[in-house]
Amino acid sequence: MHFDELIGHLGQHTVDGLSKGAIYALIALGYTLVYGVLRLINFAHSEVFMVGTFSVLILWNQLGVKNNPPIGQAILFLVLGLIVAAVASGGTALALERVAYRPLRRKNAPPLIFLITAIGLSLVFVELFGQVLPKLLGGALPDVFGRPRQIVGMPTIIQQETLFTIGNTAITNIQVIVFVAAVVMMALLDWFINRTRYGRGVRAVAQNPETAALMGVNQERVIMLIFVLGGIMAGAAALLWSMRFGFTQNSIGFVLGLKAFTAAVLGGIGNLRGALLGGLFLGIVEVYGATLFASNWEDVIAFVVLIVVLMFRPTGLLGESLGRARA
């Protein structure tokens, strides 16, 4: 156990954990929104994130993006990447809801059927991007689908540089961009849910669907909205992941999705602000644990922390449902 390394560079590890946890938190919002309204754990949401990373990669590949472009071009590529990822992930999430979940709701299927369907959809997307698309598009997009199940690198849009140093803690431009962008996206979503007419509809359906329907709230539109919003957040997370880590793969969403779901549960699933808190907390704990023990213990530590927290706080750190959330 490397206590000296952890304590000696505590600030650096904390900053690393915050930037990593911010991405977890954005993905966790999709789980939280869907669970808050439908009481459904949408395990296919991890592949919505994966689709976002591939959409960014395909866009940059088609635009011929090279490493370290001029700042003006870099900003343009990032804005275009955000738009494309948000549209791709939001559209994928909406398609999943319309094609798979809506027919099950109409037939009043039991919760277990929804769960099995979500897991099945996740596997379908993993194999689609791992086997089917490489065979169909390998010739047209060799840099993206050249080999089945390959890890694909992405161009470096912004070169990582140290912005400032506090003691022995170096804070880079990428860490600041990822953290600030994630917090802004989450703040906008929180404002939308708590301050707008559509957000009131979401909270009404989450709290009592029958009463909301009697008051004129269109439940189907609310459900479509939460899937799209969750997909947009996953698309934003995909862009930030591409900036910070610079690679993707067909199975990238599996472990990352489990960690984002863990973050949602830690904060209190169904609670938007809890997703933020849970994601940041999980990111910090992971980095601390990887430093204290070894990097290959990172995933184990994340789930051990989940178990320990739920033993003492079964509803999560905040534990307030979406339907009862207040501004």
mmCIF file of N, CA and C in Angstrom, residues 23 37 57 77 98 106-107 124 152 164 186 242-243 259 262-263 275 281 288 290 307 310:
data_model
loop_
_atom_site.group_PDB
_atom_site.id
_atom_site.type_symbol
_atom_site.label_atom_id
_atom_site.label_comp_id
_atom_site.label_asym_id
_atom_site.label_seq_id
_atom_site.Cartn_x
_atom_site.Cartn_y
_atom_site.Cartn_z
ATOM 1 N N ILE A 23 -17.144 12.944 -15.987
ATOM 2 C CA ILE A 23 -17.649 12.157 -17.125
ATOM 3 C C ILE A 23 -18.613 11.093 -16.632
ATOM 4 N N VAL A 37 -38.441 8.486 -13.710
ATOM 5 C CA VAL A 37 -39.771 8.563 -14.315
ATOM 6 C C VAL A 37 -40.401 7.184 -14.483
ATOM 7 N N LEU A 57 -15.692 10.222 -33.562
ATOM 8 C CA LEU A 57 -14.563 9.679 -34.322
ATOM 9 C C LEU A 57 -14.821 9.734 -35.824
ATOM 10 N N PHE A 77 -13.991 22.155 -34.371
ATOM 11 C CA PHE A 77 -14.102 20.695 -34.340
ATOM 12 C C PHE A 77 -14.795 20.224 -33.068
ATOM 13 N N ARG A 98 -38.574 4.048 -28.415
ATOM 14 C CA ARG A 98 -39.707 3.860 -29.320
ATOM 15 C C ARG A 98 -39.812 2.415 -29.807
ATOM 16 N N ARG A 106 -46.859 -0.784 -23.411
ATOM 17 C CA ARG A 106 -48.240 -0.943 -23.861
ATOM 18 C C ARG A 106 -48.814 -2.304 -23.485
ATOM 19 N N LYS A 107 -47.933 -3.294 -23.362
ATOM 20 C CA LYS A 107 -48.373 -4.630 -22.987
ATOM 21 C C LYS A 107 -48.274 -4.870 -21.483
ATOM 22 N N VAL A 124 -26.564 -6.241 -28.364
ATOM 23 C CA VAL A 124 -26.766 -6.038 -29.805
ATOM 24 C C VAL A 124 -25.887 -4.899 -30.312
ATOM 25 N N VAL A 152 -9.662 2.061 -31.166
ATOM 26 C CA VAL A 152 -9.376 3.070 -32.177
ATOM 27 C C VAL A 152 -8.969 4.365 -31.496
ATOM 28 N N PHE A 164 -1.875 26.040 -14.469
ATOM 29 C CA PHE A 164 -1.286 26.629 -13.266
ATOM 30 C C PHE A 164 -0.978 25.521 -12.275
ATOM 31 N N MET A 186 -24.619 19.838 -16.527
ATOM 32 C CA MET A 186 -25.481 19.336 -15.458
ATOM 33 C C MET A 186 -26.304 20.456 -14.830
ATOM 34 N N SER A 242 -13.505 11.664 -25.419
ATOM 35 C CA SER A 242 -12.626 11.704 -26.591
ATOM 36 C C SER A 242 -11.493 12.693 -26.393
ATOM 37 N N MET A 243 -11.777 13.812 -25.748
ATOM 38 C CA MET A 243 -10.743 14.809 -25.475
ATOM 39 C C MET A 243 -9.748 14.310 -24.440
ATOM 40 N N LYS A 259 -20.008 1.794 -14.062
ATOM 41 C CA LYS A 259 -19.510 2.793 -13.110
ATOM 42 C C LYS A 259 -20.443 3.998 -13.041
ATOM 43 N N THR A 262 -23.264 2.970 -11.040
ATOM 44 C CA THR A 262 -22.818 2.980 -9.646
ATOM 45 C C THR A 262 -22.845 4.401 -9.089
ATOM 46 N N ALA A 263 -22.397 5.370 -9.892
ATOM 47 C CA ALA A 263 -22.414 6.770 -9.468
ATOM 48 C C ALA A 263 -23.840 7.239 -9.207
ATOM 49 N N ALA A 275 -26.596 12.396 -8.846
ATOM 50 C CA ALA A 275 -25.755 11.833 -9.905
ATOM 51 C C ALA A 275 -24.445 12.591 -10.009
ATOM 52 N N PHE A 281 -17.637 11.765 -6.539
ATOM 53 C CA PHE A 281 -17.156 10.950 -5.425
ATOM 54 C C PHE A 281 -16.512 9.664 -5.938
ATOM 55 N N TYR A 288 -7.885 7.504 -5.871
ATOM 56 C CA TYR A 288 -7.246 7.244 -4.582
ATOM 57 C C TYR A 288 -6.915 5.759 -4.434
ATOM 58 N N ALA A 290 -6.611 3.410 -6.779
ATOM 59 C CA ALA A 290 -5.594 2.961 -7.726
ATOM 60 C C ALA A 290 -4.194 3.375 -7.272
ATOM 61 N N ILE A 307 -20.984 -0.904 -2.296
ATOM 62 C CA ILE A 307 -21.572 -1.832 -1.322
ATOM 63 C C ILE A 307 -21.522 -1.247 0.078
ATOM 64 N N LEU A 310 -24.056 1.684 0.477
ATOM 65 C CA LEU A 310 -25.445 1.225 0.515
ATOM 66 C C LEU A 310 -25.763 0.452 1.785
#
